[in-house]
Coordinates of N, CA and C in Angstrom, one line a residue:
M263 N -60.7 15.0 -28.0 CA -59.8 15.8 -27.4 C -60.0 17.1 -27.5
S264 N -60.6 18.2 -26.9 CA -60.7 19.4 -27.8 C -58.8 20.0 -27.6
K265 N -58.5 20.9 -28.5 CA -57.4 21.7 -28.5 C -57.3 22.4 -27.5
I266 N -56.0 22.7 -27.5 CA -55.2 23.9 -25.9 C -55.0 24.7 -26.7
K267 N -55.8 26.0 -26.2 CA -55.3 27.5 -26.9 C -54.5 28.1 -26.0
S268 N -53.2 29.0 -26.2 CA -52.9 29.3 -25.8 C -53.2 30.9 -24.8
P269 N -53.2 31.3 -23.9 CA -53.8 32.1 -23.3 C -52.9 33.2 -23.9
L270 N -52.2 33.4 -24.2 CA -51.6 34.6 -24.3 C -51.8 35.1 -26.1
R271 N -51.9 36.3 -26.7 CA -52.6 36.7 -28.2 C -51.0 37.5 -28.3
Y272 N -50.3 37.2 -29.5 CA -49.0 37.8 -29.4 C -48.8 38.2 -31.1
P273 N -48.7 39.2 -31.3 CA -48.5 39.5 -32.0 C -47.6 39.4 -33.7
G274 N -47.5 38.4 -35.0 CA -47.1 37.2 -35.1 C -46.8 36.4 -34.9
G275 N -47.8 35.9 -34.0 CA -48.2 34.3 -33.9 C -48.0 33.2 -34.7
K276 N -48.1 32.3 -33.9 CA -47.8 31.4 -35.2 C -48.8 30.0 -35.8
S277 N -50.2 30.5 -34.7 CA -51.4 29.3 -34.6 C -51.7 29.2 -35.8
R278 N -52.1 30.3 -36.8 CA -52.4 29.8 -37.7 C -51.6 29.1 -38.9
A279 N -50.3 28.7 -38.4 CA -49.0 28.2 -39.7 C -49.2 26.8 -38.8
I280 N -49.7 26.4 -37.3 CA -49.5 25.1 -36.8 C -49.6 23.7 -38.0
K281 N -50.6 24.1 -38.9 CA -50.5 22.3 -39.6 C -49.7 22.5 -40.7
Q282 N -48.9 23.3 -40.5 CA -47.7 23.0 -41.5 C -46.8 22.8 -40.7
I283 N -46.6 23.4 -39.6 CA -45.5 22.9 -38.1 C -45.1 21.4 -38.0
L284 N -46.2 21.0 -37.3 CA -46.2 20.0 -36.8 C -46.1 18.5 -37.5
P285 N -46.4 18.7 -39.2 CA -45.1 17.9 -39.9 C -43.8 17.5 -39.9
Q286 N -43.3 18.8 -40.0 CA -41.7 19.0 -39.3 C -41.3 18.2 -38.3
I287 N -41.6 18.4 -37.5 CA -41.5 17.5 -35.9 C -41.4 16.1 -36.6
P288 N -40.3 15.4 -36.3 CA -40.0 13.9 -36.2 C -41.0 13.3 -35.0
V289 N -41.1 12.0 -35.6 CA -42.2 11.7 -34.5 C -41.4 11.1 -33.5
N290 N -40.2 10.6 -33.9 CA -39.6 9.8 -32.2 C -38.6 10.9 -31.3
I291 N -39.1 12.0 -31.6 CA -39.0 13.7 -30.4 C -38.7 13.4 -29.1
R292 N -37.4 13.3 -28.3 CA -37.5 13.3 -26.8 C -37.2 14.7 -26.2
E293 N -36.8 15.6 -26.8 CA -36.2 16.9 -26.3 C -36.7 17.8 -27.3
Y294 N -37.8 19.2 -26.6 CA -38.2 19.7 -28.0 C -37.7 21.4 -27.2
R295 N -37.2 22.0 -28.1 CA -36.6 23.2 -28.3 C -37.5 24.3 -29.2
E296 N -38.1 25.1 -27.9 CA -38.9 26.9 -28.7 C -38.2 27.6 -28.5
P297 N -37.1 28.2 -29.4 CA -36.4 29.7 -29.4 C -37.1 30.6 -29.6
F298 N -38.1 30.6 -30.0 CA -39.6 31.9 -30.4 C -40.6 31.2 -29.8
F299 N -40.7 31.3 -28.5 CA -42.2 31.2 -28.1 C -43.3 31.8 -27.7
G300 N -42.7 33.3 -28.1 CA -44.5 34.1 -28.6 C -45.2 33.6 -27.3
G301 N -46.0 33.8 -27.8 CA -47.6 33.4 -27.3 C -47.8 31.7 -27.1
G302 N -46.6 31.0 -27.5 CA -46.7 29.7 -27.3 C -47.5 28.6 -27.9
S303 N -48.1 28.9 -29.4 CA -49.2 28.1 -29.7 C -48.4 26.7 -30.3
V304 N -47.5 26.7 -31.1 CA -46.3 25.5 -31.1 C -46.6 24.7 -30.0
F305 N -46.0 25.7 -28.9 CA -45.2 24.4 -27.5 C -46.6 24.0 -27.1
F306 N -47.7 24.6 -27.3 CA -49.1 24.2 -26.4 C -49.8 22.3 -27.7
A307 N -49.3 23.0 -28.8 CA -49.5 22.0 -29.4 C -49.1 20.9 -29.7
V308 N -47.7 20.8 -29.2 CA -46.6 20.0 -29.4 C -46.4 19.0 -28.2
K309 N -47.0 19.9 -27.2 CA -47.4 19.4 -26.0 C -48.6 18.6 -25.7
Q310 N -49.7 19.2 -26.6 CA -50.5 18.2 -26.7 C -50.4 16.9 -27.6
L311 N -49.8 17.2 -28.8 CA -49.7 15.9 -29.5 C -48.8 14.7 -28.9
F312 N -47.4 15.0 -28.7 CA -46.4 14.3 -27.9 C -46.5 13.4 -26.5
G313 N -47.5 14.4 -25.4 CA -47.2 14.0 -24.3 C -46.2 14.1 -23.7
Q314 N -45.8 12.2 -22.8 CA -45.5 12.4 -22.2 C -44.3 11.8 -23.3
Q315 N -44.1 11.6 -24.3 CA -43.3 11.0 -24.9 C -41.9 12.1 -25.0
I316 N -42.5 12.9 -24.8 CA -41.2 14.7 -25.2 C -40.8 14.4 -23.4
K317 N -39.3 14.3 -23.1 CA -38.9 13.8 -21.3 C -38.5 15.2 -20.9
T318 N -38.3 16.7 -22.3 CA -37.5 17.7 -21.9 C -38.2 18.8 -22.2
Y319 N -38.8 20.0 -22.1 CA -38.7 21.1 -23.0 C -38.3 22.1 -22.6
W320 N -37.2 23.5 -23.9 CA -37.0 24.5 -23.1 C -37.5 25.2 -24.1
I321 N -38.3 25.9 -23.3 CA -38.6 27.7 -24.4 C -37.7 28.6 -24.0
N322 N -37.9 29.4 -24.6 CA -37.6 30.6 -24.8 C -38.6 32.1 -25.9
D323 N -37.3 33.3 -25.4 CA -38.2 34.0 -26.3 C -36.8 35.2 -25.7
L324 N -37.2 36.1 -26.9 CA -36.2 37.3 -26.5 C -36.7 38.6 -25.8
N325 N -38.3 38.5 -25.4 CA -38.7 39.2 -25.0 C -38.8 38.7 -23.9
Y326 N -38.2 39.9 -22.7 CA -38.7 39.2 -20.8 C -39.9 39.4 -20.1
D327 N -41.0 40.4 -21.0 CA -42.2 40.4 -20.1 C -43.1 39.1 -20.1
L328 N -42.9 38.1 -21.4 CA -43.0 36.7 -21.5 C -42.4 36.0 -20.0

């Protein structure tokens, strides 16, 4: 399966830190909350990795233009 990349480019994005972030997420997660969505790199990686296991996603960012 190919990796899903964020269609958004965002200064200070977390795309390079995905390999360090994903192992910190519990394997039995049912709800995911993203307080700093930015370009969405972490969200898209989590969505691809956990798929239907996560029932609820919350995404947020202070930047209203997103």
